[in-house]
Short mmCIF file of C-alpha atoms in Angstrom, two decimals:
data_model
loop_
_atom_site.label_atom_id
_atom_site.label_comp_id
_atom_site.label_asym_id
_atom_site.label_seq_id
_atom_site.Cartn_x
_atom_site.Cartn_y
_atom_site.Cartn_z
CA MET A 1 92.13 76.82 135.18
CA SER A 2 93.84 74.92 132.38
CA GLY A 3 94.68 71.29 133.59
CA PHE A 4 92.53 68.96 131.88
CA ASP A 5 92.04 65.20 132.77
CA SER A 6 91.16 63.98 129.37
CA PHE A 7 91.67 65.37 125.60
CA ALA A 8 89.44 64.47 122.66
CA MET A 9 90.11 65.69 119.12
CA VAL A 10 87.86 65.67 116.16
CA ASP A 11 88.61 66.10 112.66
CA TRP A 12 85.36 67.46 111.11
CA SER A 13 83.66 67.27 107.56
CA GLY A 14 80.82 69.28 105.97
CA GLY A 15 79.99 66.65 103.54
CA ASN A 16 77.31 63.80 103.31
CA ASP A 17 77.45 60.29 104.95
CA THR A 18 80.80 58.57 103.78
CA GLY A 19 79.56 55.13 104.18
CA PRO A 20 80.52 52.19 106.65
CA ARG A 21 83.89 51.69 105.73
CA PRO A 22 86.66 54.04 107.43
CA ARG A 23 88.17 56.24 105.00
CA ARG A 24 89.97 59.50 104.52
CA ASP A 25 88.09 63.27 104.50
CA ALA A 26 85.70 61.94 107.14
CA ILE A 27 85.08 62.72 110.74
CA TRP A 28 87.44 61.16 113.00
CA ALA A 29 87.69 61.33 116.85
CA CYS A 30 90.20 60.14 119.37
CA VAL A 31 90.14 60.21 123.11
CA VAL A 32 93.21 60.41 125.43
CA ARG A 33 93.03 59.90 129.19
CA ASP A 34 95.94 59.52 131.68
CA ARG A 35 98.13 60.02 128.63
CA GLN A 36 97.00 56.94 126.94
CA ALA A 37 95.21 57.13 123.45
CA ASP A 38 92.08 55.23 122.53
CA ALA A 39 91.74 53.92 118.95
CA PRO A 40 90.46 56.62 116.80
CA VAL A 41 87.03 56.31 116.05
CA TYR A 42 85.17 56.72 112.65
CA LEU A 43 82.13 58.70 112.65
CA ARG A 44 80.53 58.45 109.00
CA ASN A 45 78.19 61.21 109.48
CA ARG A 46 77.37 64.17 111.71
CA GLY A 47 74.37 62.75 113.28
CA LEU A 48 76.34 60.02 114.52
CA ALA A 49 79.28 62.29 115.57
CA GLU A 50 76.94 64.52 117.60
CA ASP A 51 75.68 61.61 119.50
CA TRP A 52 79.08 60.30 120.02
CA LEU A 53 80.23 63.84 121.29
CA ALA A 54 77.21 63.96 123.70
CA ALA A 55 77.71 60.83 125.63
CA LEU A 56 81.81 61.44 125.79
CA VAL A 57 80.75 64.66 127.43
CA GLU A 58 78.53 62.84 129.96
CA GLU A 59 80.99 60.32 130.54
CA GLU A 60 83.45 62.75 131.23
CA LEU A 61 81.17 64.71 133.76
CA ALA A 62 80.04 61.78 135.29
CA ALA A 63 83.57 60.66 136.12
CA GLY A 64 84.46 64.11 137.36
CA ARG A 65 87.00 64.62 134.92
CA ARG A 66 87.68 68.06 133.10
CA LEU A 67 87.59 67.55 129.11
CA CYS A 68 89.35 69.55 126.45
CA LEU A 69 87.14 68.83 123.44
CA GLY A 70 89.23 70.16 119.95
CA PHE A 71 87.61 70.70 116.44
CA ASP A 72 89.42 71.43 113.35
CA PHE A 73 87.40 74.24 111.84
CA PRO A 74 87.13 77.95 112.96
CA PHE A 75 85.26 79.10 115.74
CA GLY A 76 84.41 82.48 114.50
CA TYR A 77 84.36 84.70 111.22
CA PRO A 78 86.82 87.73 110.23
CA ALA A 79 85.71 90.79 111.82
CA GLY A 80 82.71 92.66 111.19
CA PHE A 81 80.71 89.54 109.82
CA GLY A 82 78.83 89.06 112.89
CA GLU A 83 77.93 92.39 113.59
CA TRP A 84 76.57 92.61 109.95
CA LEU A 85 74.47 89.22 110.09
CA VAL A 86 73.44 89.29 113.55
CA GLY A 87 73.74 92.60 114.90
CA SER A 88 76.29 91.50 117.47
CA ASP A 89 80.24 90.78 117.18
CA ASP A 90 79.59 88.30 119.96
CA PRO A 91 80.76 84.82 117.83
CA LEU A 92 78.24 82.63 120.12
CA GLN A 93 75.14 84.34 118.58
CA LEU A 94 76.61 83.22 115.08
CA TRP A 95 76.62 79.80 116.39
CA ASP A 96 72.97 80.08 117.18
CA TRP A 97 71.96 81.84 113.92
CA PHE A 98 73.79 78.88 111.99
CA GLU A 99 71.86 76.49 114.24
CA ALA A 100 68.71 78.03 113.47
CA CYS A 101 69.26 78.13 109.59
CA ILE A 102 71.12 74.78 108.85
CA GLU A 103 69.11 71.67 107.70
CA ASP A 104 71.32 68.74 107.89
CA ALA A 105 70.73 64.84 107.17
CA PRO A 106 73.00 62.12 106.49
CA ARG A 107 72.71 62.35 102.55
CA ALA A 108 71.87 66.42 102.18
CA ASN A 109 72.08 69.76 103.76
CA ASN A 110 71.77 73.20 102.80
CA ARG A 111 75.07 74.94 103.49
CA PHE A 112 75.46 76.05 99.87
CA ASP A 113 72.07 77.49 99.67
CA VAL A 114 72.44 79.34 103.14
CA ALA A 115 75.82 80.84 101.67
CA GLY A 116 73.89 81.91 98.69
CA ARG A 117 71.33 83.57 100.62
CA ILE A 118 73.87 85.34 102.80
CA ASN A 119 75.57 86.54 99.63
CA LEU A 120 72.51 87.88 97.70
CA ARG A 121 72.51 90.50 100.67
CA PHE A 122 75.64 91.68 98.91
CA GLY A 123 74.39 91.23 95.39
CA GLY A 124 75.35 87.78 94.85
CA ARG A 125 79.35 88.11 94.23
CA GLY A 126 80.40 87.45 97.97
CA PRO A 127 81.59 86.90 101.11
CA PHE A 128 81.24 83.15 100.08
CA TRP A 129 81.88 81.20 96.96
CA GLY A 130 82.38 77.72 95.82
CA ASN A 131 79.43 76.02 94.56
CA GLY A 132 79.93 72.31 94.90
CA LEU A 133 76.38 71.20 93.92
CA LYS A 134 75.48 70.02 90.38
CA ARG A 135 72.49 72.48 90.18
CA ASP A 136 73.29 76.01 90.34
CA VAL A 137 72.72 78.29 93.60
CA ASP A 138 71.38 81.48 93.55
CA GLY A 139 73.98 84.17 94.85
CA LEU A 140 76.74 81.63 95.17
CA PRO A 141 79.71 81.64 92.62
CA ARG A 142 81.15 78.58 91.43
CA THR A 143 84.45 80.33 91.47
CA LYS A 144 86.35 83.37 92.49
CA ARG A 145 85.80 84.90 89.06
CA GLY A 146 84.11 88.40 89.86
CA TYR A 147 84.22 87.54 93.53
CA ALA A 148 83.86 90.55 95.97
CA ASN A 149 84.15 90.23 99.72
CA PRO A 150 83.17 93.08 101.74
CA PHE A 151 85.12 91.69 104.78
CA PRO A 152 88.72 90.77 105.52
CA GLU A 153 89.53 87.44 103.62
CA ARG A 154 91.25 86.04 106.78
CA ARG A 155 91.00 86.18 110.27
CA ARG A 156 94.06 87.46 112.18
CA VAL A 157 95.27 83.79 113.27
CA GLU A 158 95.24 82.60 109.93
CA HIS A 159 97.61 85.03 108.55
CA LEU A 160 100.07 83.73 111.16
CA ALA A 161 99.33 80.13 110.45
CA ARG A 162 100.65 79.82 106.98
CA GLY A 163 98.87 77.22 104.88
CA SER A 164 95.32 77.63 106.72
CA PHE A 165 92.18 78.05 104.72
CA THR A 166 89.99 80.91 104.69
CA CYS A 167 86.39 80.34 105.83
CA TRP A 168 84.44 81.74 103.01
CA GLN A 169 85.46 79.12 100.53
CA MET A 170 82.36 76.28 100.15
CA SER A 171 83.95 73.93 97.93
CA GLY A 172 87.04 72.46 96.49
CA ALA A 173 90.39 71.57 98.25
CA GLY A 174 90.66 73.12 101.46
CA SER A 175 87.11 74.46 101.76
CA VAL A 176 86.68 75.22 105.60
CA GLY A 177 83.66 77.11 104.94
CA GLY A 178 81.42 74.03 104.57
CA GLN A 179 83.15 72.60 107.78
CA VAL A 180 82.32 75.80 109.77
CA MET A 181 78.47 75.98 108.59
CA MET A 182 77.90 72.27 109.49
CA GLY A 183 79.97 72.48 112.72
CA LEU A 184 78.77 75.46 114.61
CA PRO A 185 75.47 74.27 114.91
CA VAL A 186 76.72 70.90 116.43
CA LEU A 187 78.70 72.88 119.02
CA SER A 188 75.68 75.40 119.45
CA ARG A 189 73.60 72.32 120.60
CA LEU A 190 76.33 70.97 122.87
CA ARG A 191 76.13 74.18 124.70
CA ARG A 192 72.52 74.20 125.11
CA ARG A 193 72.39 70.71 126.00
CA PHE A 194 75.65 71.03 128.65
CA ALA A 195 74.56 74.50 129.91
CA GLY A 196 76.50 75.85 132.35
CA GLN A 197 79.33 72.82 132.07
CA VAL A 198 80.93 74.17 128.76
CA ALA A 199 83.14 77.04 128.22
CA VAL A 200 84.22 78.45 124.49
CA TRP A 201 87.98 79.30 124.10
CA PRO A 202 88.85 81.88 123.62
CA PHE A 203 85.61 83.56 124.05
CA GLU A 204 84.80 82.41 127.60
CA ALA A 205 86.77 82.16 130.86
CA LEU A 206 87.76 78.36 130.87
CA ASP A 207 86.26 77.86 134.52
CA ARG A 208 84.02 74.90 133.51
CA PRO A 209 84.32 71.18 133.36
CA VAL A 210 84.26 71.09 129.62
CA ALA A 211 86.37 73.48 127.17
CA LEU A 212 85.85 73.69 123.45
CA VAL A 213 88.96 74.71 121.58
CA GLU A 214 89.77 75.36 117.87
CA ILE A 215 92.51 73.03 116.65
CA TRP A 216 94.59 72.80 113.48
CA PRO A 217 96.12 69.37 113.06
CA SER A 218 98.42 70.03 110.38
CA LEU A 219 99.94 72.74 112.28
CA THR A 220 102.26 70.01 114.38
CA VAL A 221 101.30 66.79 112.54
CA ASP A 222 102.16 66.46 109.09
CA THR A 223 102.72 62.73 107.66
CA ALA A 224 101.24 59.72 108.88
CA PRO A 225 102.51 55.98 108.87
CA GLU A 226 101.29 54.01 105.89
CA GLN A 227 98.94 51.83 107.73
CA MET A 228 96.85 54.56 109.11
CA ILE A 229 94.49 57.18 107.61
CA LYS A 230 95.86 60.55 108.03
CA ASP A 231 92.93 62.14 109.65
CA ALA A 232 92.58 59.31 112.46
CA TRP A 233 96.51 59.98 112.94
CA GLN A 234 96.46 63.36 113.26
CA VAL A 235 93.58 63.58 115.90
CA GLN A 236 95.51 60.58 117.76
CA GLN A 237 98.64 62.78 117.75
CA VAL A 238 97.10 66.26 118.61
CA ALA A 239 95.36 64.73 121.53
CA LEU A 240 98.51 62.94 122.86
CA ASP A 241 100.42 66.13 122.40
CA LEU A 242 98.23 68.26 124.26
CA ALA A 243 97.79 65.64 127.18
CA ARG A 244 101.44 65.40 127.52
CA ARG A 245 102.22 69.03 127.33
CA PRO A 246 103.28 70.67 130.66
CA VAL A 247 100.48 72.60 132.22
CA ALA A 248 102.27 75.93 132.34
CA ASP A 249 102.90 75.48 128.52
CA LEU A 250 99.19 74.68 127.75
CA LYS A 251 98.08 77.55 129.90
CA ARG A 252 100.52 79.89 128.24
CA GLN A 253 98.93 78.71 124.66
CA LEU A 254 95.51 79.34 126.12
CA ASP A 255 96.56 82.74 127.06
CA VAL A 256 95.08 84.51 123.94
CA MET A 257 92.81 87.54 123.37
CA ALA A 258 90.59 86.95 120.30
CA PRO A 259 86.86 87.60 121.26
CA THR A 260 85.51 88.06 118.16
CA GLU A 261 87.59 85.98 115.49
CA GLY A 262 88.38 83.02 117.33
CA TRP A 263 91.78 81.17 117.43
CA ILE A 264 93.69 78.47 116.70
CA LEU A 265 95.18 76.51 119.68
CA GLY A 266 99.12 76.47 119.27
CA VAL A 267 99.35 79.55 117.14
CA ASP A 268 101.68 82.06 118.90
CA PRO A 269 99.76 85.58 118.79
CA ARG A 270 103.11 87.22 119.78
#
């Protein structure tokens, strides 16, 4: 099943509350129904974003609409990491592990400390790097100097998606690592809250009312109009593009085998 009635795309953030005024490098979301886009929604922190997401899923389920819900961070890590960390190559077990370890509040979270604790199992030189805090974090190097990663640097899809970033980087430009750590716990809770109603692509068959998919807006949307914040423009355009795409084309793009690492929707594995 690949025909959806509504599409919602989310630009995520691993940082702290971004304040009341809409701004870039924050959480933005946009919903498209009947090929018509709502205005992009600014969500200043992850708590508000999680509440918004839960309300959206409830609304779509109540209306009997199938929802495609996209997020711009990796759903999995390079091969081998999950097996080592949680004893399984099932990425959804990794989601639950991070949900149990991550502490999150609007003004602070422990993502750097969690990365450091993982690194210490390997002597403190990797796989994560990039301490963005003023204080030192045991086990987490600030730069890649002396860095050693026992796992692949990138997932297979990131070798095909030029310009994408590695999930091991925790701070600095392109620090997707923080988004992953602060995003997977939210997705884990959504799966539990709506048990039996949510399927995660490409790990599960898309035979449920809600599909969670991984996106990378820069894959198809680059510049934005001067009057719009780029993040807001991108989620709106990605949602519109998917909503207006022929069902057969979307079905082809969803036909991907990546059961451990995950995949970016729109990247051709062939």
